[in-house]
Short mmCIF file of C-alpha atoms and ligand atoms in Angstrom, two decimals:
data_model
loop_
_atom_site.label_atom_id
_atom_site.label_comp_id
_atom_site.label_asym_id
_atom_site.label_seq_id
_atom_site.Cartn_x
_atom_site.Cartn_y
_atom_site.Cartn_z
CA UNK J 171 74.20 118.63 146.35
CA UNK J 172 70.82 118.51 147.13
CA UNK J 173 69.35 120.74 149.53
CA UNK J 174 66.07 119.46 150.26
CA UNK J 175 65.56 116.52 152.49
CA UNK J 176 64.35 114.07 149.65
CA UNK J 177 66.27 111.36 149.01
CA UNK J 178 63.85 109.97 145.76
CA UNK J 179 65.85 110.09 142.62
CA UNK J 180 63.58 108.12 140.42
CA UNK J 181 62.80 110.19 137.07
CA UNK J 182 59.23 112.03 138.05
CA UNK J 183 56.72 111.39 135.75
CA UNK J 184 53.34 112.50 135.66
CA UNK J 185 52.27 109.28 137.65
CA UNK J 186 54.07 110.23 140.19
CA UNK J 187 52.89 113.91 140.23
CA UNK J 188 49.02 112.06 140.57
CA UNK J 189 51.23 110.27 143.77
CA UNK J 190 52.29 113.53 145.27
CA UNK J 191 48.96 115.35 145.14
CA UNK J 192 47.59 112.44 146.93
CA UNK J 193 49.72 112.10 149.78
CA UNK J 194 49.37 115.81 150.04
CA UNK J 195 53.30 116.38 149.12
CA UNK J 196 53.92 119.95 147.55
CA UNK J 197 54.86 119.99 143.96
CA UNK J 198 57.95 122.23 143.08
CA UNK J 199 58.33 123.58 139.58
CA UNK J 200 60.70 126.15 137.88
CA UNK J 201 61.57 127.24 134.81
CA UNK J 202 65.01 127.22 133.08
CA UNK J 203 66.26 127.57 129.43
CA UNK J 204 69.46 126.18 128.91
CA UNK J 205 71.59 123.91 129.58
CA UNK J 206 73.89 124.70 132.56
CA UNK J 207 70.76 126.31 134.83
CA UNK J 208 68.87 123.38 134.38
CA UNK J 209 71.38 121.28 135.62
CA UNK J 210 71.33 123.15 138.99
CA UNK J 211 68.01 123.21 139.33
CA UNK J 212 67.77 119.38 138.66
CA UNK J 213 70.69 118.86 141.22
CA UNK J 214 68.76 120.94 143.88
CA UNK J 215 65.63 118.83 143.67
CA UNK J 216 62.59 120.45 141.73
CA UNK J 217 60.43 118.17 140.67
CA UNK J 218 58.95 119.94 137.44
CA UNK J 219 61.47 121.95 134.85
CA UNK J 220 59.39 124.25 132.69
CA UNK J 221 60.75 125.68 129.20
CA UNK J 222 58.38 128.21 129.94
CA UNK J 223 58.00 130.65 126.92
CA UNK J 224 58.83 132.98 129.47
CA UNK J 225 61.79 132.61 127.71
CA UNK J 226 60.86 135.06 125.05
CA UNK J 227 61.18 137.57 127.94
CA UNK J 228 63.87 136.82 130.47
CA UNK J 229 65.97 135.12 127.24
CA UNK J 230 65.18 137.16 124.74
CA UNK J 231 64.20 140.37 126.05
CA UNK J 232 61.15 140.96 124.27
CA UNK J 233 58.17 142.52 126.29
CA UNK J 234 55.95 139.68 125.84
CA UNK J 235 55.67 136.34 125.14
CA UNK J 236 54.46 136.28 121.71
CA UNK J 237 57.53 136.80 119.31
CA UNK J 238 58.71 133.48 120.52
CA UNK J 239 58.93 130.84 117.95
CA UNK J 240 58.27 127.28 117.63
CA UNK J 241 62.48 126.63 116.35
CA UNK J 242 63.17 128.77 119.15
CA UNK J 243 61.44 126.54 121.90
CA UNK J 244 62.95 123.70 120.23
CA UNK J 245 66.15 125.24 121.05
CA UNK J 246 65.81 125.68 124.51
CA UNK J 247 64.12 122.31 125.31
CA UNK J 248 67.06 120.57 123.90
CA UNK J 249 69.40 122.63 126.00
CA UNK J 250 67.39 121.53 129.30
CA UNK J 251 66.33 117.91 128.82
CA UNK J 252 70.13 117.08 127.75
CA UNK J 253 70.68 118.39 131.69
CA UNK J 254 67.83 116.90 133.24
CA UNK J 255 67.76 113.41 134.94
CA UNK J 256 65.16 114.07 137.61
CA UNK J 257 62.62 116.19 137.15
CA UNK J 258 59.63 116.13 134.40
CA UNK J 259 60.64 118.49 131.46
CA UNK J 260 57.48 120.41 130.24
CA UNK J 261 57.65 122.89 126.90
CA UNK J 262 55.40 125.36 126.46
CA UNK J 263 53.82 125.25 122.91
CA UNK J 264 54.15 128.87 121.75
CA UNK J 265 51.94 131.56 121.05
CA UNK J 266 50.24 130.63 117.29
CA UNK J 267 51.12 126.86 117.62
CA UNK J 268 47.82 125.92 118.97
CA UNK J 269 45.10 128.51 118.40
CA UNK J 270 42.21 126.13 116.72
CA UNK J 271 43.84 124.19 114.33
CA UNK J 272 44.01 120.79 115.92
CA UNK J 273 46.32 119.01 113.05
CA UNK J 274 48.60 122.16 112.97
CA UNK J 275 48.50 121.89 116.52
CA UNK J 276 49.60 118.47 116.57
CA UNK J 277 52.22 119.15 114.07
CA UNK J 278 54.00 121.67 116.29
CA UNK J 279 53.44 118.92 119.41
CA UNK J 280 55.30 116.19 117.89
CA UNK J 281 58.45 118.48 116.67
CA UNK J 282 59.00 119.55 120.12
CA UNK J 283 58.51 116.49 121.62
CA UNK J 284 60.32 114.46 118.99
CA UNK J 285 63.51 117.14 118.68
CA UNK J 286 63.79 118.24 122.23
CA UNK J 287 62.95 114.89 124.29
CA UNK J 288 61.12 116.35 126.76
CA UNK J 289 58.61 114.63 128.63
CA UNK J 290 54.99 116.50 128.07
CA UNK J 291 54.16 119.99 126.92
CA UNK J 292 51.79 122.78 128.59
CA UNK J 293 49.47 124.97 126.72
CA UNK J 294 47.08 127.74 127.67
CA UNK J 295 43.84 127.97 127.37
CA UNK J 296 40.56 126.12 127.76
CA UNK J 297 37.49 125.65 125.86
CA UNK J 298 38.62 127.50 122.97
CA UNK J 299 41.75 125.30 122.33
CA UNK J 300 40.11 121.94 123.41
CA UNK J 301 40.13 119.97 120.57
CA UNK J 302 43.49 120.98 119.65
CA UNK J 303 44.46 119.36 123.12
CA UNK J 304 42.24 116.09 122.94
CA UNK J 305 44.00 115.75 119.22
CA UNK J 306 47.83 116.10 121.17
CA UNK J 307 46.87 114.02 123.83
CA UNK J 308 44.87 110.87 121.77
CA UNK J 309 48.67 111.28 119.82
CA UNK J 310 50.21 109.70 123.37
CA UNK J 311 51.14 113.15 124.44
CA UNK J 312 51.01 114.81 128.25
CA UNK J 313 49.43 117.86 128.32
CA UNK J 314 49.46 120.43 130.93
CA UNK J 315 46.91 123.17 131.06
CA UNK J 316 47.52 126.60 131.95
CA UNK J 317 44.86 128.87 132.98
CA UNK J 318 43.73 132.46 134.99
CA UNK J 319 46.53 134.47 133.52
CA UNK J 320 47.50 133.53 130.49
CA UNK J 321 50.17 135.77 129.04
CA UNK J 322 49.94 134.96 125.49
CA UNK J 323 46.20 136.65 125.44
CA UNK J 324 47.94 139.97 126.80
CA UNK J 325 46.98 142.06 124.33
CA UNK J 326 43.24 140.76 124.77
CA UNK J 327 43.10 141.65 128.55
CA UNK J 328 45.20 144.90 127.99
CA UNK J 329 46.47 144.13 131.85
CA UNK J 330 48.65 141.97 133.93
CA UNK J 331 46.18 142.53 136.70
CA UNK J 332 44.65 139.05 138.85
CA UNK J 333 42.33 137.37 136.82
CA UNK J 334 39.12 135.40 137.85
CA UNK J 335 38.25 138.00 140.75
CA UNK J 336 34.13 138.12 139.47
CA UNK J 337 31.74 135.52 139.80
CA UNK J 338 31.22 134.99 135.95
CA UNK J 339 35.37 135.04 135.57
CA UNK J 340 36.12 132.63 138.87
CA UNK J 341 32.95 130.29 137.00
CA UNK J 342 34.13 130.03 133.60
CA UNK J 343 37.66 129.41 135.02
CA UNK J 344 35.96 126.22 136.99
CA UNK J 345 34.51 124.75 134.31
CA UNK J 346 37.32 124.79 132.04
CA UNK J 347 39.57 123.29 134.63
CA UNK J 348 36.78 120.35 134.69
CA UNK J 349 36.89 120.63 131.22
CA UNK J 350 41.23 119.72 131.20
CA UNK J 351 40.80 117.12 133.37
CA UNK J 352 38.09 115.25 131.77
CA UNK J 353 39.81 115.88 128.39
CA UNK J 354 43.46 113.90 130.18
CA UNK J 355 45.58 117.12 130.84
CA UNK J 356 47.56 115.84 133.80
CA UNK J 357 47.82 119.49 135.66
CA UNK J 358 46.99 122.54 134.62
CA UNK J 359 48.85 125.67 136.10
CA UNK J 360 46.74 128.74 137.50
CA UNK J 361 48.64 132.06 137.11
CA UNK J 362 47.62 135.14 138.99
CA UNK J 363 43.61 134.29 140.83
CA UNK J 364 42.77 134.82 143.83
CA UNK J 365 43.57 132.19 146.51
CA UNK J 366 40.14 130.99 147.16
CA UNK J 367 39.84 130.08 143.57
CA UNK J 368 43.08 127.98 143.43
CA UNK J 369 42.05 126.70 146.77
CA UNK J 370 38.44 125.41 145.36
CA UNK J 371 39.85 123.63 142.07
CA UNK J 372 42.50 121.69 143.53
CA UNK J 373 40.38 120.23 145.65
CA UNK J 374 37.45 119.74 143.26
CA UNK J 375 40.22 118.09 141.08
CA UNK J 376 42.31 114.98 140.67
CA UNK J 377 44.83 116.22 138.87
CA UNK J 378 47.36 118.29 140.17
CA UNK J 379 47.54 121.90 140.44
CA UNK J 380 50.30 124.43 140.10
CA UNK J 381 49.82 127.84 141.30
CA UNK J 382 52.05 131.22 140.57
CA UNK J 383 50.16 133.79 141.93
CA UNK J 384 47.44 131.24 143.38
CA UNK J 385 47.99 130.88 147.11
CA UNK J 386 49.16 128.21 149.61
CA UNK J 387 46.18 126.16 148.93
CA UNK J 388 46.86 124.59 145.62
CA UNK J 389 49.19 121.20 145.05
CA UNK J 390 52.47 123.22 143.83
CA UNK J 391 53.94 126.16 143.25
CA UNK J 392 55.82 127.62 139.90
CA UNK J 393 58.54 130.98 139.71
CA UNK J 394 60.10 132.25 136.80
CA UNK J 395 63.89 130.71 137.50
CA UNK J 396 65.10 134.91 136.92
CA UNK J 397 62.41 136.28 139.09
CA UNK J 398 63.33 133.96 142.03
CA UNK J 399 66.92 134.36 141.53
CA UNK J 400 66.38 137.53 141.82
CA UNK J 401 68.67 138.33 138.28
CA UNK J 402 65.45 140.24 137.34
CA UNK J 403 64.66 142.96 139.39
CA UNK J 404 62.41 145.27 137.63
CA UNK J 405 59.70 142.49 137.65
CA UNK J 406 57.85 143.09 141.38
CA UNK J 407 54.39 141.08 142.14
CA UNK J 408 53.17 140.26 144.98
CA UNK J 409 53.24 136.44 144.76
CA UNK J 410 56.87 136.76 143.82
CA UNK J 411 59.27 135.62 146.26
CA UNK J 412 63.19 136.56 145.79
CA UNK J 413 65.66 133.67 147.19
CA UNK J 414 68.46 135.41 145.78
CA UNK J 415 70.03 138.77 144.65
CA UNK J 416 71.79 137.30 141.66
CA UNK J 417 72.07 140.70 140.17
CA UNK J 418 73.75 142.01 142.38
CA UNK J 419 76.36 139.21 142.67
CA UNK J 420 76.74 138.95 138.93
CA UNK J 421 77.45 143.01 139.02
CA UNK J 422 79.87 142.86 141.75
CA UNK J 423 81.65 140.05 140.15
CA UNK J 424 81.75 141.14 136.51
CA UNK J 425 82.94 144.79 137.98
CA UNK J 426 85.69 143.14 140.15
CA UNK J 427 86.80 141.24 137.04
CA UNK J 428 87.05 144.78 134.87
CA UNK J 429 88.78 146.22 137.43
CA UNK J 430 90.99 143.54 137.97
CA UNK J 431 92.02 143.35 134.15
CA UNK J 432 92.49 146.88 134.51
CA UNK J 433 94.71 147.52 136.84
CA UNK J 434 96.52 144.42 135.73
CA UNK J 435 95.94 142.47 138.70
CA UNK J 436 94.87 139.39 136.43
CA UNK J 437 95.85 137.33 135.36
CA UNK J 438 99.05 136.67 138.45
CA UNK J 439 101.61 134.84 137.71
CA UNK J 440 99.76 131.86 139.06
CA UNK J 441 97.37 131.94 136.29
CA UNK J 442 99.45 132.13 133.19
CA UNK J 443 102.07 129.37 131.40
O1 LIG H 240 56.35 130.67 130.53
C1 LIG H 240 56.34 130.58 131.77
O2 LIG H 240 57.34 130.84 132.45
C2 LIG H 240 55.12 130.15 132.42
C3 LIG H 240 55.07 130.24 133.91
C4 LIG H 240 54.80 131.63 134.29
C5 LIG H 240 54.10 129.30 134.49
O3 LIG H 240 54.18 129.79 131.77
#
């Protein structure tokens, strides 16, 4: 059941996103990667589900996001939009996928969207991977943009620290939000910049825009489903918020269950034929 007061269970498409950033309605977004968390996180009313290549960490355990692969985003997608029947799906396109190579880039586009089903894909990056996103979205598909931090270009900035804090940084991020919009991505999401800067581009902007890291005074808000669930704990920023101590639970629960076959206390005689 649904814990938010929304009653609107229409599929949300990008339209309706445009809708929502109009009437000034918040836009919530999460990330999951398989099947049975994306289900909840449907059921409890987010309105954007991100296979977030995120995945390569939280799923995968790698340190960054790189060593994901294209068969491996594939995966997850299908394992999230066969749960989905609300929210907009969006797959990240994976580090190497769309570096400058428009009809590579395309390629890789139209296997995730054709194999997984989801609804639009998100890519980071501006200027430098323009045409490849003009060539994926003349092909009929929604892009979102992601900008500010972009964790694929780690090993360029050498540092997860806030992006965009000078003048020539917080510029060049303007213009290639402009540059997303005018080119038909239909967000873009702004990791880790100061909150004036979010605050300035969503309002210079139609589209909508999706902060993590970006302050109150952009048009949504995205958390890594782990980080907010708080199954992750050694992950600590300051725009993270923890609405759970899942860790814990799980810990407590999986030690009660050892113990329990242990000390032969399970299965009772009310669990066995
Ligand atoms: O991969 C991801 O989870 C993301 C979010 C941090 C926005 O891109």
């Amino acid at each position: 059941m649904s814990v938010h007061s929304q009653e609107d269970n229409r599929k949300v498409t990008t339209h309706r996103l445009y809708e929502m950033k109009e009437r000034g309605e918040k836009i919530a977004m999460l990330t999951a990667y398989d099947y049975s968390m994306a289900k909840l996180i449907d059921q409890a009313g987010t309105d954007v589900i991100l296979v977030g290549d995120s995945a390569s960490n939280v799923m995968a355990g790698n340190v960054t996001t790189l060593p994901i692969t294209l068969d491996q985003m594939i995966y997850h997608g299908v394992s999230v939009t066969k749960a989905v029947n609300r929210a907009l799906v969006v797959v990240d396109m994976p580090f190497g996928t769309c570096s400058g190579n428009p009809t590579e880039s395309l390629n890789a586009a139209i296997r995730i969207m054709k194999e997984t089903g989801a609804d639009a894909l998100k890519i980071e990056g501006g200027k430098e991977v323009i045409e490849d996103i003009r060539k994926i979205i003349d092909a009929g598909i929604p892009v979102m943009g992601h900008l500010g931090l972009m964790p694929q270009s780690i090993n360029k900035y050498g540092t997860y620290t806030v992006r965009a804090k000078d003048e020539a940084e917080a510029k060049k991020l303007y213009e290639d939000a402009l540059l997303l919009e005018e080119t038909g991505c239909f967000g873009i999401v702004l990791e880790k910049i100061p909150a004036e800067v979010g605050r300035r581009i969503a309002s210079k902007l139609r589209i909508p825009i999706i902060g993590i890291g970006a302050g109150n005074g952009v048009d949504g808000q995205v958390l890594v489903m782990h980080d907010m669930l708080g199954i992750t704990q050694e992950f600590s920023p300051r725009f993270l918020r923890r609405y759970a101590n899942l860790q814990e639970t799980i810990i407590n629960a999986v030690g009660h269950y050892v113990s329990d076959v242990k000390d032969k206390s399970f299965p009772s005689d009310n669990e066995q034929y």
